[in-house]
Coordinates of C-alpha atoms and ligand atoms in Angstrom, one line a residue:
Chain W
M994 CA 7.8 37.3 -8.7
T995 CA 10.4 39.0 -6.7
S996 CA 11.0 38.6 -3.0
E997 CA 9.8 42.2 -2.4
Q998 CA 6.4 41.3 -3.9
D999 CA 6.2 37.8 -2.3
P1000 CA 6.6 37.8 1.5
R1001 CA 6.9 34.0 1.6
P1002 CA 10.3 32.7 2.4
R1003 CA 12.3 30.6 -0.1
A1004 CA 12.3 27.7 2.2
V1005 CA 10.8 26.5 5.5
I1006 CA 12.4 24.1 7.9
V1007 CA 10.1 22.2 10.3
A1008 CA 11.8 21.0 13.4
C1009 CA 9.9 17.8 13.9
T1010 CA 9.3 16.6 17.5
D1011 CA 11.7 13.8 18.3
G1012 CA 12.7 13.6 14.7
P1013 CA 14.5 15.2 11.7
L1014 CA 14.4 18.7 10.2
L1015 CA 11.9 18.7 7.4
V1016 CA 13.0 21.0 4.6
R1017 CA 10.6 22.5 2.1
G1018 CA 11.5 24.9 -0.6
E1019 CA 14.6 25.9 -2.4
I1020 CA 17.9 25.4 -0.6
D1021 CA 21.4 24.6 -1.7
L1022 CA 22.4 21.4 0.0
I1023 CA 26.2 21.2 -0.1
S1024 CA 28.9 19.0 1.5
A1025 CA 31.7 20.5 3.8
S1026 CA 33.9 20.7 0.7
G1027 CA 31.2 22.7 -1.2
E1028 CA 30.0 20.0 -3.5
A1029 CA 26.3 19.7 -4.2
I1030 CA 24.6 16.8 -2.3
P1031 CA 22.3 15.1 -4.8
R1032 CA 18.7 15.6 -3.8
T1033 CA 16.0 13.4 -5.5
R1034 CA 12.8 14.7 -3.9
K1035 CA 11.2 18.0 -3.4
T1036 CA 10.8 17.8 0.5
V1037 CA 13.7 16.3 2.4
A1038 CA 14.2 15.2 6.0
L1039 CA 17.7 16.0 7.5
C1040 CA 18.9 13.9 10.3
R1041 CA 19.6 15.7 13.5
C1042 CA 19.9 12.6 15.9
G1043 CA 23.2 11.6 14.4
V1044 CA 22.6 7.9 13.7
S1045 CA 21.1 7.8 10.2
T1046 CA 22.8 5.5 7.8
I1047 CA 22.1 7.9 4.9
K1048 CA 23.3 11.2 6.3
P1049 CA 22.6 14.0 5.9
F1050 CA 19.1 12.5 5.3
C1051 CA 17.0 10.8 8.0
D1052 CA 16.4 7.1 7.7
G1053 CA 14.0 6.8 10.6
S1054 CA 16.7 5.5 12.9
H1055 CA 16.0 8.2 15.4
K1056 CA 13.1 6.0 16.5
L1057 CA 15.4 3.2 17.4
V1058 CA 17.6 5.3 19.7
G1059 CA 15.0 7.1 21.6
F1060 CA 16.1 10.5 20.2
R1061 CA 14.2 13.3 22.1
T1062 CA 13.9 16.9 21.1
D1063 CA 11.7 17.8 24.1
P1064 CA 13.7 19.1 27.1
V1065 CA 11.2 17.3 29.3
P1066 CA 9.3 14.5 27.5
P1067 CA 5.5 14.5 28.2
A1068 CA 4.8 12.1 31.0
D1069 CA 2.0 10.5 29.0
R1070 CA 4.3 9.2 26.2
K1071 CA 5.3 5.7 26.6
R1072 CA 8.1 6.1 24.0
D1073 CA 10.7 6.4 26.7
E1074 CA 10.3 2.9 27.9
G1075 CA 11.9 -0.2 26.5
I1076 CA 14.1 1.5 23.8
V1077 CA 16.3 -0.9 22.0
T1078 CA 18.7 0.0 19.3
G1079 CA 20.0 -1.1 15.9
E1080 CA 18.7 -3.8 13.7
E1081 CA 17.4 -5.8 16.5
A1082 CA 14.3 -3.6 16.8
P1083 CA 12.4 -3.1 13.5
P1084 CA 8.8 -2.3 13.7
D1085 CA 6.5 -5.3 13.9
A1086 CA 4.2 -4.0 11.2
E1087 CA 6.0 -5.2 8.1
R1088 CA 6.2 -2.7 5.4
S1089 CA 7.8 -3.0 2.0
G1090 CA 7.5 0.4 0.7
A1091 CA 4.9 3.1 1.3
Chain F
M961 CA -6.6 -19.7 -15.8
V962 CA -10.0 -18.4 -16.8
V963 CA -9.9 -17.4 -20.3
C964 CA -12.8 -15.7 -22.1
A965 CA -15.1 -18.5 -23.2
G966 CA -15.7 -17.1 -26.7
S967 CA -12.2 -16.3 -27.7
Q968 CA -11.6 -19.2 -30.2
G969 CA -9.2 -17.5 -32.4
V970 CA -7.2 -14.4 -32.9
D971 CA -9.2 -13.5 -36.1
D972 CA -12.5 -14.2 -34.4
A973 CA -13.2 -10.6 -33.6
P974 CA -16.9 -10.5 -33.4
V975 CA -17.0 -13.5 -31.0
R976 CA -14.4 -12.0 -28.7
A977 CA -16.0 -8.6 -28.8
H978 CA -19.3 -10.2 -28.0
C979 CA -17.7 -12.1 -25.2
V980 CA -15.8 -9.5 -23.3
G981 CA -16.8 -6.1 -24.8
M982 CA -15.0 -3.8 -27.2
N983 CA -12.5 -2.3 -24.8
A984 CA -11.1 -5.7 -23.9
F985 CA -11.2 -6.6 -27.6
D986 CA -9.2 -3.4 -28.5
W987 CA -6.8 -4.1 -25.7
A988 CA -6.3 -7.7 -26.9
R989 CA -5.8 -6.6 -30.5
R990 CA -3.0 -4.2 -29.4
S991 CA -1.4 -6.9 -27.2
G992 CA -1.6 -9.4 -30.0
G993 CA -3.4 -12.1 -28.0
P994 CA -6.8 -13.0 -26.6
P995 CA -7.7 -11.1 -23.4
E996 CA -7.1 -13.3 -20.5
I997 CA -8.1 -13.1 -16.8
L998 CA -4.9 -14.0 -15.0
F999 CA -6.6 -15.7 -12.1
D1000 CA -9.3 -18.1 -11.2
A1001 CA -12.4 -17.9 -9.0
R1002 CA -12.1 -19.0 -5.4
G1003 CA -15.7 -19.9 -4.8
P1004 CA -19.3 -19.4 -5.9
L1005 CA -19.4 -15.6 -5.6
S1006 CA -16.2 -14.8 -7.4
A1007 CA -17.1 -17.4 -10.1
H1008 CA -20.6 -15.7 -10.5
L1009 CA -18.9 -12.3 -10.8
L1010 CA -16.3 -13.3 -13.3
D1011 CA -19.1 -15.0 -15.4
V1012 CA -21.0 -11.7 -15.4
L1013 CA -18.0 -9.6 -16.3
Q1014 CA -17.1 -11.7 -19.2
R1015 CA -20.3 -10.4 -20.9
P1016 CA -21.0 -6.9 -22.3
V1017 CA -23.3 -5.0 -20.0
P1018 CA -26.5 -5.3 -22.1
E1019 CA -26.2 -9.0 -22.3
S1020 CA -25.6 -9.9 -18.7
G1021 CA -29.3 -10.3 -17.9
E1022 CA -30.2 -13.0 -15.4
M1023 CA -26.7 -13.6 -14.2
L1024 CA -26.5 -10.0 -13.2
A1025 CA -29.8 -10.1 -11.5
A1026 CA -28.6 -13.1 -9.5
L1027 CA -25.4 -11.4 -8.2
L1028 CA -26.9 -9.7 -5.2
P1029 CA -28.6 -12.9 -3.9
A1030 CA -25.3 -14.7 -4.5
T1031 CA -23.5 -12.0 -2.5
E1032 CA -25.9 -12.3 0.4
I1033 CA -25.5 -16.1 0.4
A1034 CA -21.7 -15.8 0.4
L1035 CA -21.9 -13.3 3.3
S1036 CA -24.3 -15.3 5.4
Q1037 CA -22.1 -18.5 5.0
S1038 CA -18.8 -16.7 5.7
V1039 CA -17.0 -17.6 8.9
D1040 CA -14.6 -14.6 8.7
V1041 CA -14.9 -12.0 5.9
L1042 CA -11.4 -10.9 6.6
R1043 CA -10.0 -14.3 5.6
D1044 CA -12.6 -15.4 3.1
D1045 CA -11.0 -16.1 -0.2
D1046 CA -14.2 -16.0 -2.3
I1047 CA -15.5 -12.7 -0.7
Q1048 CA -12.1 -10.9 -0.8
L1049 CA -11.5 -11.9 -4.4
A1050 CA -15.0 -10.7 -5.3
L1051 CA -14.2 -7.4 -3.7
F1052 CA -10.8 -7.2 -5.3
I1053 CA -12.5 -7.7 -8.7
L1054 CA -15.1 -5.1 -8.1
Y1055 CA -12.5 -2.6 -7.1
G1056 CA -10.4 -3.7 -10.1
L1057 CA -13.1 -2.2 -12.3
H1058 CA -12.2 1.2 -10.9
Y1059 CA -8.4 0.7 -11.0
G1060 CA -8.2 -1.0 -14.4
Q1061 CA -5.6 -3.6 -15.4
V1062 CA -7.0 -6.2 -13.0
L1063 CA -9.0 -8.0 -15.7
P1064 CA -10.4 -7.5 -19.2
A1065 CA -14.0 -6.4 -19.0
D1066 CA -16.4 -4.0 -20.7
E1067 CA -15.5 -0.6 -19.2
D1068 CA -19.2 0.2 -18.8
W1069 CA -19.3 -2.1 -15.9
E1070 CA -17.5 0.4 -13.6
W1071 CA -20.6 2.3 -12.4
N1072 CA -23.2 -0.4 -13.0
P1073 CA -25.7 -0.1 -10.2
S1074 CA -26.0 -3.8 -9.6
L1075 CA -22.3 -4.2 -9.1
I1076 CA -22.2 -1.2 -6.8
T1077 CA -25.1 -2.6 -4.8
A1078 CA -23.1 -5.9 -4.4
R1079 CA -20.0 -3.9 -3.5
L1080 CA -21.8 -2.0 -0.8
A1081 CA -23.2 -5.2 0.7
L1082 CA -19.7 -6.6 0.8
E1083 CA -18.2 -3.4 2.2
R1084 CA -20.8 -3.2 5.0
E1085 CA -19.8 -6.6 6.5
F1086 CA -16.1 -6.0 5.7
E1087 CA -16.1 -2.7 7.7
K1088 CA -18.2 -4.2 10.5
R1089 CA -15.8 -7.1 10.9
L1090 CA -12.8 -4.7 10.9
R1091 CA -14.4 -2.5 13.5
S1092 CA -14.9 -5.4 15.7
C1093 CA -11.4 -7.0 15.3
V1094 CA -9.1 -4.0 15.2
P1095 CA -8.0 -2.8 18.6
M1096 CA -9.0 0.8 19.1
P1097 CA -6.2 3.0 20.5
A1098 CA -6.7 5.6 23.1
L1099 CA -7.5 9.0 21.4
P1100 CA -5.0 11.9 21.8
E1101 CA -5.9 15.5 22.1
V1102 CA -7.1 17.3 19.0
D1103 CA -3.8 18.8 18.3
S1104 CA -1.6 18.0 15.2
D1105 CA 1.6 17.4 17.2
A1106 CA -0.4 15.2 19.8
V1107 CA -2.0 13.2 16.9
A1108 CA 1.4 12.7 15.3
G1109 CA 2.9 11.7 18.7
A1110 CA 0.1 9.2 19.2
L1111 CA 0.6 7.7 15.7
F1112 CA 4.3 7.5 16.3
D1113 CA 3.7 5.7 19.6
L1114 CA 1.3 3.3 18.1
T1115 CA 3.7 2.4 15.3
A1116 CA 6.9 2.5 17.5
P1117 CA 9.5 -0.2 16.6
D1118 CA 8.9 -3.4 18.5
P1119 CA 11.7 -5.7 19.5
G1120 CA 9.5 -8.9 18.7
P1121 CA 9.9 -11.3 15.8
S1122 CA 9.8 -9.4 12.5
L1123 CA 9.6 -10.3 8.9
S1124 CA 12.1 -7.6 7.9
R1125 CA 14.7 -8.9 10.3
Y1126 CA 14.1 -12.5 9.1
A1127 CA 14.5 -11.2 5.5
A1128 CA 17.7 -9.5 6.3
K1129 CA 19.4 -12.4 8.2
R1130 CA 17.9 -15.8 7.1
A1131 CA 15.4 -15.7 4.2
T1132 CA 16.1 -18.1 1.4
P1133 CA 16.0 -16.9 -2.2
G1134 CA 12.7 -18.7 -2.7
Q1135 CA 11.2 -16.9 0.5
L1136 CA 12.3 -13.5 -0.8
L1137 CA 10.6 -14.3 -4.2
E1138 CA 7.4 -15.2 -2.3
F1139 CA 7.8 -11.8 -0.4
L1140 CA 7.9 -9.9 -3.6
V1141 CA 4.9 -11.9 -4.9
Q1142 CA 2.9 -11.1 -1.8
R1143 CA 3.9 -7.4 -2.0
S1144 CA 3.1 -7.1 -5.7
I1145 CA -0.7 -7.1 -5.1
Y1146 CA -0.4 -3.6 -3.6
T1147 CA 2.9 -2.4 -4.8
L1148 CA 2.3 -2.6 -8.5
K1149 CA -0.5 -0.2 -7.7
E1150 CA 1.5 1.7 -5.0
A1151 CA -0.1 4.9 -3.7
D1152 CA -3.2 4.5 -5.8
P1153 CA -5.5 3.2 -3.0
H1154 CA -4.8 6.3 -0.8
S1155 CA -5.0 8.6 -3.8
W1156 CA -8.7 8.0 -4.1
A1157 CA -9.0 10.2 -1.0
I1158 CA -7.4 13.3 -2.5
P1159 CA -10.5 15.0 -3.7
R1160 CA -12.3 13.8 -0.5
L1161 CA -10.0 15.8 1.6
T1162 CA -9.7 19.6 1.8
G1163 CA -7.2 22.3 2.8
R1164 CA -4.0 21.3 4.7
A1165 CA -4.8 17.5 4.8
K1166 CA -5.3 17.6 1.1
A1167 CA -2.0 19.4 0.5
A1168 CA -0.2 16.9 2.7
M1169 CA -1.6 14.0 0.9
V1170 CA -0.7 15.4 -2.4
E1171 CA 2.8 16.2 -1.2
I1172 CA 3.4 12.5 -0.3
Q1173 CA 1.6 11.1 -3.3
A1174 CA 3.5 13.3 -5.7
D1175 CA 6.7 11.8 -4.4
E1176 CA 5.2 8.3 -4.6
Y1177 CA 4.5 8.9 -8.2
G1178 CA 8.0 10.0 -9.0
G1179 CA 7.8 13.7 -8.6
G1180 CA 7.1 14.1 -12.3
L1181 CA 9.6 11.5 -13.5
P1182 CA 7.6 8.3 -14.5
E1183 CA 10.7 6.1 -14.2
R1184 CA 10.9 7.1 -10.5
M1185 CA 7.3 6.1 -9.8
H1186 CA 7.4 3.6 -6.9
S1187 CA 5.2 1.1 -8.6
T1188 CA 7.5 1.3 -11.7
I1189 CA 10.6 0.8 -9.5
F1190 CA 9.0 -2.2 -7.9
A1191 CA 8.1 -3.7 -11.3
G1192 CA 11.8 -3.3 -12.2
T1193 CA 12.6 -5.3 -9.0
M1194 CA 10.3 -8.0 -10.0
R1195 CA 11.6 -8.3 -13.5
H1196 CA 15.2 -8.4 -12.3
V1197 CA 14.5 -11.4 -10.1
G1198 CA 12.7 -13.2 -13.0
L1199 CA 9.2 -12.5 -11.8
D1200 CA 6.3 -11.6 -14.0
D1201 CA 5.4 -7.8 -13.5
R1202 CA 1.9 -7.8 -15.1
Y1203 CA -0.7 -6.8 -12.7
G1204 CA -2.6 -9.8 -11.6
A1205 CA -0.1 -12.5 -12.6
Y1206 CA 0.2 -13.7 -9.0
V1207 CA -3.4 -13.2 -7.7
D1208 CA -3.9 -16.9 -7.6
N1209 CA -0.8 -17.3 -5.5
V1210 CA -1.6 -15.0 -2.6
P1211 CA -3.8 -15.9 0.5
A1212 CA -7.0 -14.0 1.1
L1213 CA -5.5 -11.8 3.7
T1214 CA -3.2 -10.2 1.2
L1215 CA -6.1 -9.3 -1.0
T1216 CA -7.8 -8.0 2.3
S1217 CA -4.9 -5.7 2.9
L1218 CA -5.4 -4.0 -0.4
N1219 CA -9.2 -4.1 -0.3
M1220 CA -9.2 -2.3 3.0
M1221 CA -7.2 0.6 1.8
T1222 CA -9.4 0.8 -1.3
M1223 CA -12.5 0.8 0.8
F1224 CA -11.1 3.6 3.0
G1225 CA -10.1 5.6 0.0
L1226 CA -13.2 5.2 -2.1
N1227 CA -15.6 6.2 0.7
R1228 CA -15.7 9.8 1.6
R1229 CA -17.1 9.1 5.1
L1230 CA -13.9 7.0 5.8
R1231 CA -11.4 9.8 5.0
G1232 CA -10.3 9.8 8.6
A1233 CA -9.4 6.1 8.3
V1234 CA -7.5 6.5 5.0
A1235 CA -5.4 9.3 6.6
G1236 CA -4.6 7.2 9.7
H1237 CA -3.9 4.2 7.4
L1238 CA -1.4 6.1 5.3
A1239 CA 0.3 7.6 8.4
A1240 CA 0.8 4.1 10.0
F1241 CA 1.9 2.8 6.6
E1242 CA 4.6 5.4 6.2
M1243 CA 5.7 5.1 9.8
T1244 CA 6.4 1.4 9.5
S1245 CA 8.5 1.6 6.4
S1246 CA 11.9 3.2 6.4
I1247 CA 13.5 0.8 8.9
P1248 CA 12.0 -2.5 7.5
N1249 CA 12.9 -1.4 4.0
R1250 CA 16.6 -1.0 5.0
L1251 CA 16.4 -4.6 6.3
Y1252 CA 14.7 -5.9 3.2
G1253 CA 17.3 -4.2 1.1
N1254 CA 20.0 -5.9 3.2
G1255 CA 18.3 -9.3 2.7
F1256 CA 18.6 -8.9 -1.2
R1257 CA 22.2 -7.6 -0.9
R1258 CA 23.1 -10.6 1.3
L1259 CA 22.0 -12.8 -1.6
G1260 CA 24.2 -10.9 -4.0
Y1261 CA 21.6 -8.6 -5.7
D1262 CA 22.6 -5.2 -7.0
T1263 CA 20.8 -1.9 -7.0
N1264 CA 18.6 -3.0 -9.9
V1265 CA 16.8 -5.1 -7.3
T1266 CA 17.4 -3.0 -4.1
W1267 CA 16.6 0.4 -5.5
Y1268 CA 13.0 0.1 -4.5
F1269 CA 13.9 -0.6 -0.9
D1270 CA 16.7 1.9 -0.7
E1271 CA 14.4 4.6 -2.1
H1272 CA 11.9 3.9 0.7
V1273 CA 14.5 4.2 3.5
E1274 CA 14.8 8.0 2.5
A1275 CA 11.4 8.7 1.1
D1276 CA 9.3 7.3 4.0
A1277 CA 11.5 9.1 6.6
V1278 CA 10.0 12.2 4.9
H1279 CA 6.5 10.8 4.2
E1280 CA 6.0 9.7 7.9
Q1281 CA 6.6 13.2 9.2
I1282 CA 4.2 14.8 6.7
A1283 CA 1.6 12.1 7.2
G1284 CA 1.7 12.3 11.0
R1285 CA 1.5 16.0 11.5
D1286 CA 0.3 17.6 8.3
L1287 CA -2.1 14.9 7.0
A1288 CA -3.5 13.1 10.0
G1289 CA -2.9 16.0 12.5
S1290 CA -4.3 18.8 10.4
L1291 CA -7.3 16.6 9.5
A1292 CA -8.0 16.0 13.2
E1293 CA -7.8 19.7 13.9
D1294 CA -9.9 20.7 10.9
E1295 CA -12.5 17.9 11.4
P1296 CA -12.3 16.7 15.0
Q1297 CA -15.1 14.2 14.6
L1298 CA -12.7 12.2 12.4
L1299 CA -10.1 11.7 15.2
S1300 CA -11.4 8.3 16.1
D1301 CA -11.4 7.0 12.5
I1302 CA -7.9 8.4 12.1
M1303 CA -6.7 6.1 15.0
F1304 CA -8.8 3.2 13.7
G1305 CA -7.4 3.5 10.3
A1306 CA -3.8 3.4 11.7
S1307 CA -4.6 0.5 13.9
A1308 CA -6.4 -1.4 11.1
C1309 CA -3.3 -1.0 9.0
L1310 CA -1.0 -2.5 11.7
T1311 CA -3.5 -5.2 12.5
I1312 CA -4.1 -6.6 9.1
D1313 CA -0.5 -6.2 7.8
G1314 CA 0.7 -7.6 11.0
W1315 CA -1.4 -10.7 10.4
V1316 CA -0.1 -11.0 6.9
A1317 CA 3.5 -10.8 8.1
D1318 CA 2.8 -13.3 11.0
D1319 CA 1.3 -15.8 8.5
M1320 CA 4.4 -15.5 6.3
L1321 CA 6.8 -15.9 9.2
D1322 CA 4.8 -18.8 10.6
A1323 CA 4.8 -20.7 7.3
W1324 CA 8.5 -20.2 6.7
S1325 CA 9.4 -21.2 10.2
K1326 CA 7.7 -24.5 9.4
G1327 CA 9.6 -24.8 6.1
L1328 CA 6.4 -24.2 4.2
S1329 CA 5.4 -21.8 1.4
S1330 CA 3.5 -18.7 2.5
L1331 CA 1.6 -18.8 -0.8
R1332 CA -1.8 -20.2 -1.4
V1333 CA -0.4 -21.6 -4.6
P1334 CA 3.4 -22.0 -4.4
L1335 CA 5.5 -20.6 -7.3
A1336 CA 6.4 -23.0 -10.0
V1337 CA 10.0 -21.7 -10.1
Q1338 CA 11.6 -21.5 -6.7
S1339 CA 14.9 -19.8 -7.5
F1340 CA 16.0 -16.4 -8.8
A1341 CA 16.6 -15.8 -12.4
T1342 CA 20.0 -14.4 -11.9
A1343 CA 22.1 -13.3 -8.9
Ligands
FES1454 S1 16.8 12.3 12.7 FE1 16.0 10.6 11.7 S2 17.7 9.3 11.6 FE2 18.5 11.0 12.7
FE2_1455 FE1 6.5 4.5 -1.9
FE2_1456 FE1 5.9 6.6 1.2

């Protein structure tokens, strides 16, 4: 099917609130020097908070640094309080793979 | 070990077939040994159930008829269904008939009305107890971003004591082995409990669930299936990766954790809870998995062992976004009456798995094993 017949875009990027850019669809992911960055899954999350340990992918660390995408965070969100960073603050629910 | 009572010899085909049914016999013949149940009963109900299941359906007679009364007695005598070894093992076995690989039994047992009746009786009390123990979070607005936000709030990183931080910094080789053993009950069947819900969902929520589960199942590459990667981790530290090999070792609550997901997945009316459970599950995974991987690296293990954890650092940072907005959020928008069960399922995940982790940390901090039956071998195969 050609793009004239199919109005859908090749790829969609979802700007996740307080989190990564979720990329669905066909994109070429390349490094600054033009080499392909290996991609092992269909949908990927690209870090936009700057602290991921697996850049350009998100590793969930945005939650540890209180990364906010809202210009004014909603008052009813308690996530602005008590933010601690780094390995000292893993979630208390203990997951080993989901 | 409970071994089929009639399996006196490898050549004794009619006796073995009579005892455990043709499917188990065929399975045994292929694997070159008698079919074996890899775990023992933990009380009268699970003993009764194992006795029934070692017979072919037509020959179960009186034992089968007595199963429901035995179930009702076990329930009436139980102090806490969530920590009841006998009841949780019985549920685990009944669900095992749907999953397969849990125990050798006549495959005709799967939809036997008497077994289903017993299962429903157990599930009724199980769910009742969960609903009374699990804290109910405040309900967000019916809006996918608000639901995702509420779930991210509920699962937000907590600076308190944590199993993953302990694993990263202090756990001994024996404790990390126990950790893998505890996790194996779910992880060797990773994703399957939630997958029961796929045909029970529709539209956007179904598409989101499939998107996550396809990645859990390796995106078309069997060697990348998360359960397969985990089995490799087990083998590389010298553990047995057969399903059920460590059932005897784990406490009731570890079985409860899997049983809860299975109950949510197998009951269409609980599809809100299964969506919330998966969201909370994914949202509490990436960061701990980085720390678990660090724990194994600290002890000198290479990527054969850490691949599973490393994979989840990246995968679950994707899955948590899909699960929050597209699965749980869309489901709430499409079926607003499910909102409260979505939040319940998420809270139930955090509560039960939080207790499992607390019990492990508590035992280790006292220098004890976290297992019901400690492992015979306490050291890694190779480092
Ligand atoms: S956006 Fe998730 S780690 Fe940066
Ligand atoms: Fe996974
Ligand atoms: Fe996942």
